[in-house]
XYZ file of C-alpha atoms in Angstrom:
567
model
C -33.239 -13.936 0.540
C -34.801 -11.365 -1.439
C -34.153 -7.449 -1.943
C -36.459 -5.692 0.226
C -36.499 -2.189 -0.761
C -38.671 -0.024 -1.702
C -36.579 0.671 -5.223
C -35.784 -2.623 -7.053
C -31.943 -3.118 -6.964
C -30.076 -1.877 -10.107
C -28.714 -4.698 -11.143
C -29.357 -8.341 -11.743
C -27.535 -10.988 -10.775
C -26.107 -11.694 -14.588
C -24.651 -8.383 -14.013
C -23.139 -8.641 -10.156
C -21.565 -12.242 -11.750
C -19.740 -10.245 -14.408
C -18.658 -7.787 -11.925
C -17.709 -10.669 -9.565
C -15.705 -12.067 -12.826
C -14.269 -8.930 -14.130
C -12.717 -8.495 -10.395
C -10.650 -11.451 -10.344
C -9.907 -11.500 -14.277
C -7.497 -8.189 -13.306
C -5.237 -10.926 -11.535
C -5.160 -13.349 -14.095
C -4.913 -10.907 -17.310
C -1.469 -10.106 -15.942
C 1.483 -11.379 -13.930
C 0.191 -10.459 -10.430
C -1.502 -14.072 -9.509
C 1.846 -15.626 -10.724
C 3.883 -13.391 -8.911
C 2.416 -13.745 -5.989
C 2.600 -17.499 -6.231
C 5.967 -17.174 -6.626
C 6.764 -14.418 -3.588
C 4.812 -17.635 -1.656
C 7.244 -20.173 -2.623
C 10.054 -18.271 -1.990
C 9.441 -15.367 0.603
C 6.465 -16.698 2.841
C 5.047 -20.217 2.315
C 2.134 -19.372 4.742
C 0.095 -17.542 2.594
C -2.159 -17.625 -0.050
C -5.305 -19.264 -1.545
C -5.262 -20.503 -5.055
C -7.468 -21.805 -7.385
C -5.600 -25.551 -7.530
C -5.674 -25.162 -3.732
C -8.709 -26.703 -1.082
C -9.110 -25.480 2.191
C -8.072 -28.041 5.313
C -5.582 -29.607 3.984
C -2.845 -29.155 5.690
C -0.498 -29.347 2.982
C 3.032 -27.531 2.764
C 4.116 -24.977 0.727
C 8.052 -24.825 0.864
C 9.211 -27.673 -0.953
C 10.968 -24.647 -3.273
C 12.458 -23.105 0.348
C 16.033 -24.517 1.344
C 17.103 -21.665 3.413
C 14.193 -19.744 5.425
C 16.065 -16.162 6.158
C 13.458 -14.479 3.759
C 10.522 -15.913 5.887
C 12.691 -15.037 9.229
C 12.610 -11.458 7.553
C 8.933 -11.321 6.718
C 7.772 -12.404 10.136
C 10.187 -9.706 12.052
C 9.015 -7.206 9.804
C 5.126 -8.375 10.592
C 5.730 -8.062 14.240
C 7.905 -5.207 14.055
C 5.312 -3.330 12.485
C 2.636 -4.856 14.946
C 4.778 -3.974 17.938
C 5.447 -0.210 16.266
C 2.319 0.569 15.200
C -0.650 -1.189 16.846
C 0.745 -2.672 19.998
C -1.541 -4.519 22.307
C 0.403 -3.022 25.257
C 0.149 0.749 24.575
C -2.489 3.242 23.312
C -1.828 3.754 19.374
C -4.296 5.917 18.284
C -6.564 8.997 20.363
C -9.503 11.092 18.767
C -10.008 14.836 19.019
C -11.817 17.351 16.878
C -10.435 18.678 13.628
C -11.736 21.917 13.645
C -8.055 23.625 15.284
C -10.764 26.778 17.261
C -12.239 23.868 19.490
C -8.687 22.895 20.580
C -9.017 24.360 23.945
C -12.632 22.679 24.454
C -12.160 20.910 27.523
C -15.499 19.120 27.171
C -14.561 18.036 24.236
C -11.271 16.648 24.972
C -12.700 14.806 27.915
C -14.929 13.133 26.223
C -12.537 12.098 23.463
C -10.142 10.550 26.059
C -13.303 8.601 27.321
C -14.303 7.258 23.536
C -10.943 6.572 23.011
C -10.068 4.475 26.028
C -13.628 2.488 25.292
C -12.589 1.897 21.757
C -8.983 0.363 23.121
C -10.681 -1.743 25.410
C -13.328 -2.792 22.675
C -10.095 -3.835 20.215
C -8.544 -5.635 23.250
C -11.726 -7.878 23.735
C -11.932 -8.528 19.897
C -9.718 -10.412 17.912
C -7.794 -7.808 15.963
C -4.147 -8.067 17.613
C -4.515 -12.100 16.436
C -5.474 -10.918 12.826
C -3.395 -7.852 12.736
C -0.047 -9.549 12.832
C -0.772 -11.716 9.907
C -2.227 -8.274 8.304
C 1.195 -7.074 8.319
C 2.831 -10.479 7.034
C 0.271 -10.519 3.786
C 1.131 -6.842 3.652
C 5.204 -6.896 3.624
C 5.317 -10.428 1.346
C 2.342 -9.823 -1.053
C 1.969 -6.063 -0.830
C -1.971 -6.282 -0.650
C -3.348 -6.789 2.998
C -7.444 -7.081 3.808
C -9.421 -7.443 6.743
C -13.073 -7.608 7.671
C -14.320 -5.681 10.313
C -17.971 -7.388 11.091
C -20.255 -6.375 13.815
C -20.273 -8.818 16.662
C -22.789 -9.146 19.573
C -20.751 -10.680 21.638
C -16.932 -8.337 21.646
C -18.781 -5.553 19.705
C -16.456 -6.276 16.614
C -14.783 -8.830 14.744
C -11.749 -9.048 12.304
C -11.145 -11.239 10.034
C -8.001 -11.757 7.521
C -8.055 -12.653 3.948
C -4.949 -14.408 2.526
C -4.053 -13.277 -1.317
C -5.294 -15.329 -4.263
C -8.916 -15.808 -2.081
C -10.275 -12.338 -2.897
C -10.009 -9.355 -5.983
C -10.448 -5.749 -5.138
C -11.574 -2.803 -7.043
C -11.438 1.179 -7.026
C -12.901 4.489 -7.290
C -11.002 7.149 -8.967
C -9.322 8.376 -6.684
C -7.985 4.764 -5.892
C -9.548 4.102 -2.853
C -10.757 0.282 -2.553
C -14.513 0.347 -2.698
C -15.359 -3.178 -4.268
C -14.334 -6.454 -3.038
C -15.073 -9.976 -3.826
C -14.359 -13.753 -3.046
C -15.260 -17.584 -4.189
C -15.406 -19.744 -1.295
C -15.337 -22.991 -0.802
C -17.371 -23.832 2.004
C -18.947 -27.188 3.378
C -22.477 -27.262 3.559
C -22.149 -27.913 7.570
C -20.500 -23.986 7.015
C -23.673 -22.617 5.099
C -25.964 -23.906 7.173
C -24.465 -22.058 10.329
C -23.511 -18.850 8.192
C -26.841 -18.219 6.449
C -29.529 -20.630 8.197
C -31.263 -23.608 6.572
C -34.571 -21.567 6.179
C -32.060 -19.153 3.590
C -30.424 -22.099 1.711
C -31.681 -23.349 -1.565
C -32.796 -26.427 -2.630
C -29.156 -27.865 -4.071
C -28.351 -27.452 0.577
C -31.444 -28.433 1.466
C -31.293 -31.821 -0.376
C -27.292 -32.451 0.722
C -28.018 -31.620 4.558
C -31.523 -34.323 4.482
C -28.859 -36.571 2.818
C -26.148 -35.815 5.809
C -23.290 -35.119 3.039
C -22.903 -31.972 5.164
C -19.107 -32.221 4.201
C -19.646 -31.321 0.388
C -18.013 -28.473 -1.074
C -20.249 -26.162 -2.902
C -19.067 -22.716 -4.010
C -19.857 -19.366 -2.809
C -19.673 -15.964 -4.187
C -19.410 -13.250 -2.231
C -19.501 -9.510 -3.427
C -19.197 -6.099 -1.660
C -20.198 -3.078 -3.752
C -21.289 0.522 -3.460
C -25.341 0.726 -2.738
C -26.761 2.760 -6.049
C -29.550 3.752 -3.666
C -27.855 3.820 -0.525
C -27.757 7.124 1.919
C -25.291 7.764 4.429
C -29.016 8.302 6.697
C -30.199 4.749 5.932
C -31.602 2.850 8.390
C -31.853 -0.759 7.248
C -29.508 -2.481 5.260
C -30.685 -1.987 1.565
C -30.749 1.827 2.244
C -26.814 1.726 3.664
C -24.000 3.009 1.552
C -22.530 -0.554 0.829
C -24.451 -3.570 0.450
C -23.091 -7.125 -0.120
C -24.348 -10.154 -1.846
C -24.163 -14.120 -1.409
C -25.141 -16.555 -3.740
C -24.255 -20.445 -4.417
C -22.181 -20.125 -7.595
C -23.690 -23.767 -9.013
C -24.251 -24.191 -12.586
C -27.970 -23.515 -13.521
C -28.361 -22.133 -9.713
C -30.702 -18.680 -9.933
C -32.555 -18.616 -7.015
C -32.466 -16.326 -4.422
C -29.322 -15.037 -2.575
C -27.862 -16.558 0.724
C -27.871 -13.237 2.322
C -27.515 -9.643 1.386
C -26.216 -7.087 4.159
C -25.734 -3.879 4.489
C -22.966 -1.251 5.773
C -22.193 2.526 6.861
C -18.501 1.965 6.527
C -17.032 -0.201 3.549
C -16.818 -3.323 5.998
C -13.376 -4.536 4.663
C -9.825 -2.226 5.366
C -7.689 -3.143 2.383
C -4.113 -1.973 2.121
C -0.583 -1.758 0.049
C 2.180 -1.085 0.479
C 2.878 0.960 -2.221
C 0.816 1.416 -5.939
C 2.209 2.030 -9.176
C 0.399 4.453 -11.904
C -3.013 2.890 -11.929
C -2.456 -0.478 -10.409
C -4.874 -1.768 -8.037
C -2.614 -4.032 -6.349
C 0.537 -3.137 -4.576
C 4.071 -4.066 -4.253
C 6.342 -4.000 -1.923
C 9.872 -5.902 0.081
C 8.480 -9.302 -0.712
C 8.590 -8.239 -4.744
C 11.823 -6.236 -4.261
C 13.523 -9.152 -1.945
C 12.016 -11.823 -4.815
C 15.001 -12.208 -7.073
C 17.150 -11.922 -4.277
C 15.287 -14.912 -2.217
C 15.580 -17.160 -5.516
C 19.132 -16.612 -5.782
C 19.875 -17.467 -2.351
C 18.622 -20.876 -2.480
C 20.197 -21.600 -5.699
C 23.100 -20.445 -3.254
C 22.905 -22.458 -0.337
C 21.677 -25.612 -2.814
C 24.856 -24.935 -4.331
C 26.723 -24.902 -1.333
C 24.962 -28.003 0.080
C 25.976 -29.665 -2.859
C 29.775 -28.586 -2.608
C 29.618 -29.534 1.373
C 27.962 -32.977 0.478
C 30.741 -33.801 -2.390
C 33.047 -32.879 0.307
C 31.766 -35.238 3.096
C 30.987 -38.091 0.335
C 32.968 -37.195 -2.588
C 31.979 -39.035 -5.831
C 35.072 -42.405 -6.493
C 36.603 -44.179 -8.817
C 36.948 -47.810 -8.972
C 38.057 -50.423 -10.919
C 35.327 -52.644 -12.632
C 36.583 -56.060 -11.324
C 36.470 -54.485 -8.007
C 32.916 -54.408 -8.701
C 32.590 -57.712 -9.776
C 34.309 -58.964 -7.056
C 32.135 -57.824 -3.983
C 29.709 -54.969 -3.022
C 31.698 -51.721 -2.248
C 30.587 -49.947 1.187
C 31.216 -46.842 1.775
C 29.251 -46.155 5.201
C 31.119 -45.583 7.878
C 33.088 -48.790 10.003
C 32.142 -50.483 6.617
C 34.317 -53.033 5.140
C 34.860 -53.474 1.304
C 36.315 -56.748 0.081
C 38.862 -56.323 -2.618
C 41.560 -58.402 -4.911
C 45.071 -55.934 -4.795
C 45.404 -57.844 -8.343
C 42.161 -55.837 -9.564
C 42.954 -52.652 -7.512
C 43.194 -49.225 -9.283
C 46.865 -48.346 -8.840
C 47.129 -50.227 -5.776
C 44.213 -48.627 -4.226
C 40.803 -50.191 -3.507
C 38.838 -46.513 -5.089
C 39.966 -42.798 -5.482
C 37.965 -39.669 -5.950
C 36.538 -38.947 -9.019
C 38.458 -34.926 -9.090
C 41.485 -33.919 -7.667
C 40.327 -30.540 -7.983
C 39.725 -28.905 -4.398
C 35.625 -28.677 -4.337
C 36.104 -26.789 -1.191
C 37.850 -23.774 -2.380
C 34.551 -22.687 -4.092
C 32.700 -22.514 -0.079
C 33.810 -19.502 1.216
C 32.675 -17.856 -2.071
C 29.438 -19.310 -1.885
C 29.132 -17.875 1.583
C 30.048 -14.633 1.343
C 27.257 -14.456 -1.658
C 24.836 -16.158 0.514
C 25.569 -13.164 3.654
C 25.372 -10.308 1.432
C 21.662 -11.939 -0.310
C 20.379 -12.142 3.425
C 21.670 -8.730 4.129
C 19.667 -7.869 0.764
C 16.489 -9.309 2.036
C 16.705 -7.872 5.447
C 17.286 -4.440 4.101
C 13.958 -5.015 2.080
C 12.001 -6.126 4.561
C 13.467 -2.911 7.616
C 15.041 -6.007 9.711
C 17.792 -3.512 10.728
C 14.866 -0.996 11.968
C 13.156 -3.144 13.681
C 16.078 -4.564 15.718
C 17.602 -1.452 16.046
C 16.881 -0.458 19.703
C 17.611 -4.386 20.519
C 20.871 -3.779 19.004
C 22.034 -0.724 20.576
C 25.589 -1.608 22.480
C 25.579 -0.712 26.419
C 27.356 2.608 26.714
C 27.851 6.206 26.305
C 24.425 6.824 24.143
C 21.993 9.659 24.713
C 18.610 9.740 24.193
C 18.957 12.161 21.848
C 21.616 9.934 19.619
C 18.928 7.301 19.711
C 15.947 9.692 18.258
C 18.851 10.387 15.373
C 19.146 6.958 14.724
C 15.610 6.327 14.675
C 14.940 9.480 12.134
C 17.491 8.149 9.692
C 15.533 4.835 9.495
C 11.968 6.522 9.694
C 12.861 8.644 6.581
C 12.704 5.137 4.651
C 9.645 3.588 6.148
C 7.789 7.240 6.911
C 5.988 6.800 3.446
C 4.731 3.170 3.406
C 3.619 4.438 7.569
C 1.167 7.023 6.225
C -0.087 4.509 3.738
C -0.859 2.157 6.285
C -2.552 4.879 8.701
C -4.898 5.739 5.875
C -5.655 2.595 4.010
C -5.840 0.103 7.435
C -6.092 1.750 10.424
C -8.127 4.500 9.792
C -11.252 2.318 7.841
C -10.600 0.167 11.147
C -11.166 2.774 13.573
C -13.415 4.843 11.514
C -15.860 0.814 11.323
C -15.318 0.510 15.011
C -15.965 3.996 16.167
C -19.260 3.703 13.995
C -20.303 -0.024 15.393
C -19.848 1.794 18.852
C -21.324 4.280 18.251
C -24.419 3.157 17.128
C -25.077 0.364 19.855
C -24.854 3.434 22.756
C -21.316 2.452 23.804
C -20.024 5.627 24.077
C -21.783 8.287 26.388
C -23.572 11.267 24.353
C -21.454 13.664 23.106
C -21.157 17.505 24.101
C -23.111 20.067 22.352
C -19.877 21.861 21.372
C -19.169 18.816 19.156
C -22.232 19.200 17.282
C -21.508 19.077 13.577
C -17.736 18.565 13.837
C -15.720 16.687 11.617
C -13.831 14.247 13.993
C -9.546 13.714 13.563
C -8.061 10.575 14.259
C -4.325 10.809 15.778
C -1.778 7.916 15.822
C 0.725 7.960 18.976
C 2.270 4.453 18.510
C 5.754 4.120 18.790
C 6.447 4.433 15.128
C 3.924 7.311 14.613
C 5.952 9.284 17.395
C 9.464 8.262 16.075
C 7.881 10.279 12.398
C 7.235 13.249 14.629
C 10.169 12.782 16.630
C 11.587 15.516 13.988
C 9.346 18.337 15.442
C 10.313 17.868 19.212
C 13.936 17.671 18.165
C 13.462 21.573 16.738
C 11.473 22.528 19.570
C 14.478 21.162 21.833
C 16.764 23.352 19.636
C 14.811 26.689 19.853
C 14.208 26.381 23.518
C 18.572 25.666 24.010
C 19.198 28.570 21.839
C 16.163 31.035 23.189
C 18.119 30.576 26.990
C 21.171 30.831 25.498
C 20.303 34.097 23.724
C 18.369 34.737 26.854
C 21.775 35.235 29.160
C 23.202 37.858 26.537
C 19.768 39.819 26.529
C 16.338 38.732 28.546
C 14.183 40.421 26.340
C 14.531 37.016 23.987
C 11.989 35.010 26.455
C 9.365 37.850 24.793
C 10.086 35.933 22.047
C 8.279 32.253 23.252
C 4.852 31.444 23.404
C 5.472 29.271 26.675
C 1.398 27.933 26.208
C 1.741 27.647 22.301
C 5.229 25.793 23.096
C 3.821 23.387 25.732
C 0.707 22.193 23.569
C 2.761 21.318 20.338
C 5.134 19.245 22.367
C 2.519 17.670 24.304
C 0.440 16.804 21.014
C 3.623 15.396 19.759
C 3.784 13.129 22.665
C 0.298 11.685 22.059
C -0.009 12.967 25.824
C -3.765 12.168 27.173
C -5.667 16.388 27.032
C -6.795 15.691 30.796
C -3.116 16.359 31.766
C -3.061 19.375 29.648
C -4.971 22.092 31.203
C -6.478 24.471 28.414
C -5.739 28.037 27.889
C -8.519 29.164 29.152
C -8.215 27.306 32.593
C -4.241 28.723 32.405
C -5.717 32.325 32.270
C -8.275 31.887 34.991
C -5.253 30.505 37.630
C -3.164 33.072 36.356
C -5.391 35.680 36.995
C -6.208 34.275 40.503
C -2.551 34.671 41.079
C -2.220 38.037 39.869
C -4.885 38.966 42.558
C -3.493 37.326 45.305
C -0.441 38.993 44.633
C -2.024 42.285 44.434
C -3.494 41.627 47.385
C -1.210 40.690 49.392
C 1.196 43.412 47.682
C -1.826 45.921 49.085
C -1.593 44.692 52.214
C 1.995 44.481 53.029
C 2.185 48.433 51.264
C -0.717 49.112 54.372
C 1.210 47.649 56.848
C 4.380 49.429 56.014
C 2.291 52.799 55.776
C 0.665 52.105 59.362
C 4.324 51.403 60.626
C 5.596 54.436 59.125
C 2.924 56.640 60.768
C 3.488 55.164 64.174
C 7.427 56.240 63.680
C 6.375 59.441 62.746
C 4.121 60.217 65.617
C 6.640 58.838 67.965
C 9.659 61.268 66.884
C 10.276 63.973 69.153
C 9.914 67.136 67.453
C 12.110 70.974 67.762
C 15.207 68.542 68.570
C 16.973 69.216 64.806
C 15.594 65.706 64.289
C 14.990 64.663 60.461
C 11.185 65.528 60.660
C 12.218 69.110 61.969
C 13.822 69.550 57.888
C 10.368 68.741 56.642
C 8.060 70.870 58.507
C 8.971 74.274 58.541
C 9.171 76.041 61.817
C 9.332 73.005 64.037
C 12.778 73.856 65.148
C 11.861 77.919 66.854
């Protein structure tokens, strides 16, 4: 496949290959490929892609793992984090404008609750809550996480994970990830399908007429910023982001597999946390590392000490040796000469010193590493509500405990919001967009910048800090209220209502606006004054009948008010 636009692309493909390079030399200049080699033996066998490694294999990874609490850890934290933050089972996220003077647009906030529930369904017909949860594994253990989001005709979109090792990233300046690249091995069975035969080079042409449709060959993929690209641009070597494949064969120069365009960079990468100018991130599987290597140097220890213990090592004379094969399985019978015996005795233990003594020790070590790990890896958060003893708890003790543990995981939450879930709802909202899923929009929302908010479980445990102090002021404003009522002038009831709703992620058709408060208020306020004019009428008719009906010159009451009436 060749470039088709109109402007010939920048650069050649000596150039993308040393870009391709330069990507994944970052990881192998430094410690980071070897680190995360060693956060895979130790922390999470079930990920990562190395060089010395060939896809379909099927071979294990945890030969170095004798005690798996750091990979119980990892996966609780992965589906903590999946439960917390994009559950399957609840809405997570909702749109609404950004500009704060259209918040009282009720066209607008209808058709945001429309978009947004298509969008939900649209995730729940993909594949994302499969790839997600492994998202969040690669993200506590290696600290990098990245997923394609890919256009699909059939579920509208579909995700796909990368494992570390199989993929380098690279940044702007402000450190967002805007290059990304891979070497994969793929069977030629695999290109053909991918690319098509028709876009294959000779080298796949030749092995699929052969049937070695099996072979390995390897293939580059790269992702970069489109020099020419528009935001405007209709096909896909005028998009923002364009990416490249090409057989990576030695001598190979022909034309590329495929090259594709995007709107959105098509790949949400994310860490956990950076450091200076680091690319990568880290995060619990690098903190829990040392920790996880100690432990099983702990419990191999232990095993050791338990083993010596069940089968301690003996001590025998030689001529027992000589005389007949010594078994020691159990029911077994050893043959022996008392003339030959050591002391009398057939064997003794090598030590008399009590191995055992060392084991509760050991233990104790081995609890407190495990306590360690979970702390690195939020176990305690995550199993917090599980925890919680039957009893005498509020709700409002529970939202403390929450806080406390949200004040450690708040900042690695807003990571995640920007550098994963918003690319992924920003891709999908665009792929949606663009094939007329969504109805048209109102005019009002013309030319406004849209907001994404997140209402998961964990997003509204961060904010559960602003409904505790609206809780507070509204105790202490009826509180002040029964020394003085003028401190209900005080509250904005509407104002008050709204922030506590938007807290609550609560859908805007339950919420009626301002504007649509005013009108019933003021519908109110006439039938009151209506009915307040009528009732005055009818008490002015009844008085008039009274007065026409009392006698007058009889020193009556009327007789006081008009003069004369008595003679």
């Amino acid at each position: 496949m060749q470039w088709k636009g109109n402007k010939a692309f920048p650069l050649t493909r000596q150039e993308l290959n040393k870009i391709h390079k330069q990507l994944f030399d970052i990881q192998t200049s430094g410690q980071w490929k070897q680190n995360w080699k060693d956060i895979r033996d130790y922390i999470n066998p079930n990920i990562g892609f190395f060089e010395e490694d060939n896809p379909n294999q099927g071979e294990r990874k945890d030969y170095k793992m004798v005690d798996t609490h750091p990979l119980l850890a990892s996966n609780i934290q992965a589906a903590g984090m999946q439960d917390g933050i994009t559950s399957p089972w609840r809405p997570w996220f909702k749109l609404t404008v950004k500009n704060p003077a259209m918040a009282d647009d009720q066209d607008s906030k209808l058709w945001f609750d429309i978009v947004s529930q298509a969008m939900v369904n649209v995730l729940n017909q993909s594949n994302f809550y499969d790839n997600s949860n492994e998202f969040y594994k690669e993200l506590g253990a290696a600290a990098t996480a990245a997923m394609a989001v890919e256009e699909d005709p059939e579920h509208g979109v579909y995700f796909r994970n990368f494992t570390i090792g199989e993929y380098a990233i690279g940044t702007d300046s402000r450190n967002k990830v805007n290059r990304f690249a891979r070497l994969i091995r793929m069977p030629v069975a695999e290109i053909v399908d991918k690319f098509g035969l028709d876009n294959c080079p000779q080298v796949v042409n030749n092995l699929w007429q052969s049937k070695n449709i099996e072979k390995h060959l390897n293939v580059k993929q790269l992702i970069i910023p489109n020099p020419v690209g528009t935001e405007q641009g209709k096909f896909w070597w005028q998009m923002p982001y364009v990416a490249f494949y090409w057989i990576d064969e030695s001598g190979y120069t022909d034309d590329y597999l495929s090259i594709e365009g995007y709107h959105e960079f098509p790949v949400a990468v994310c860490r956990w946390s950076t450091r200076g100018a680091d690319i990568y991130g880290r995060g619990p599987g690098w903190y829990a590392l040392g920790d996880a290597k100690e432990l099983q140097s702990t419990v191999y220890d232990e095993s050791l000490i338990r083993a010596k213990i069940g089968d301690p090592p003996m001590v025998a004379n030689e001529d027992l040796k000589r005389s007949g094969s010594i078994n020691t399985l159990p029911g077994g019978v050893t043959f022996y000469s008392p003339t030959v015996s050591n002391n009398g005795a057939a064997m003794t233990p090598l030590s008399t010193t009590n191995t055992g003594s060392a084991l509760p020790a050991l233990e104790a070590q081995k609890q407190s590493l495990i306590d360690t790990i979970n702390q690195h890896f939020f176990v305690d958060l995550f199993r917090m509500l599980e925890g919680l003893q039957q009893g005498n708890i509020t709700a409002q003790e529970i939202i403390q405990r929450v806080q406390e543990k949200m004040s450690q995981l708040g900042p690695v939450l807003t990571r995640v919001q920007h550098e994963f879930l918003q690319p992924v709802i920003e891709r999908t909202f665009g792929i949606c967009m663009r094939n007329g899923i969504f109805p048209p929009p109102p005019q009002s929302l013309q030319g406004q910048e849209i907001k994404i908010e997140y209402v998961s479980v964990l997003a509204q445990a961060q904010k559960m800090t602003g409904l505790t102090s609206i809780q507070q002021l509204l105790a202490f404003i009826q509180q002040a209220a029964g020394l003085n009522q003028n401190a209900l002038d005080k509250l904005n009831v509407d104002d008050t209502i709204d922030r506590y709703a938007e807290s609550l992620g609560t859908p805007a058709s339950m919420i009626n606006s301002t504007d649509a408060c005013q009108q019933m208020r003021q519908q109110r306020q006439q039938v009151q004054q209506a009915q307040e004019a009528l009732a005055a009428a009818d008490q002015s008719a009844k008085t008039a009948q009274t007065l026409s009906q009392t006698p007058v010159g009889q020193n009556s009451a009327l007789d006081a008010l008009i003069p004369g009436a008595g003679g």
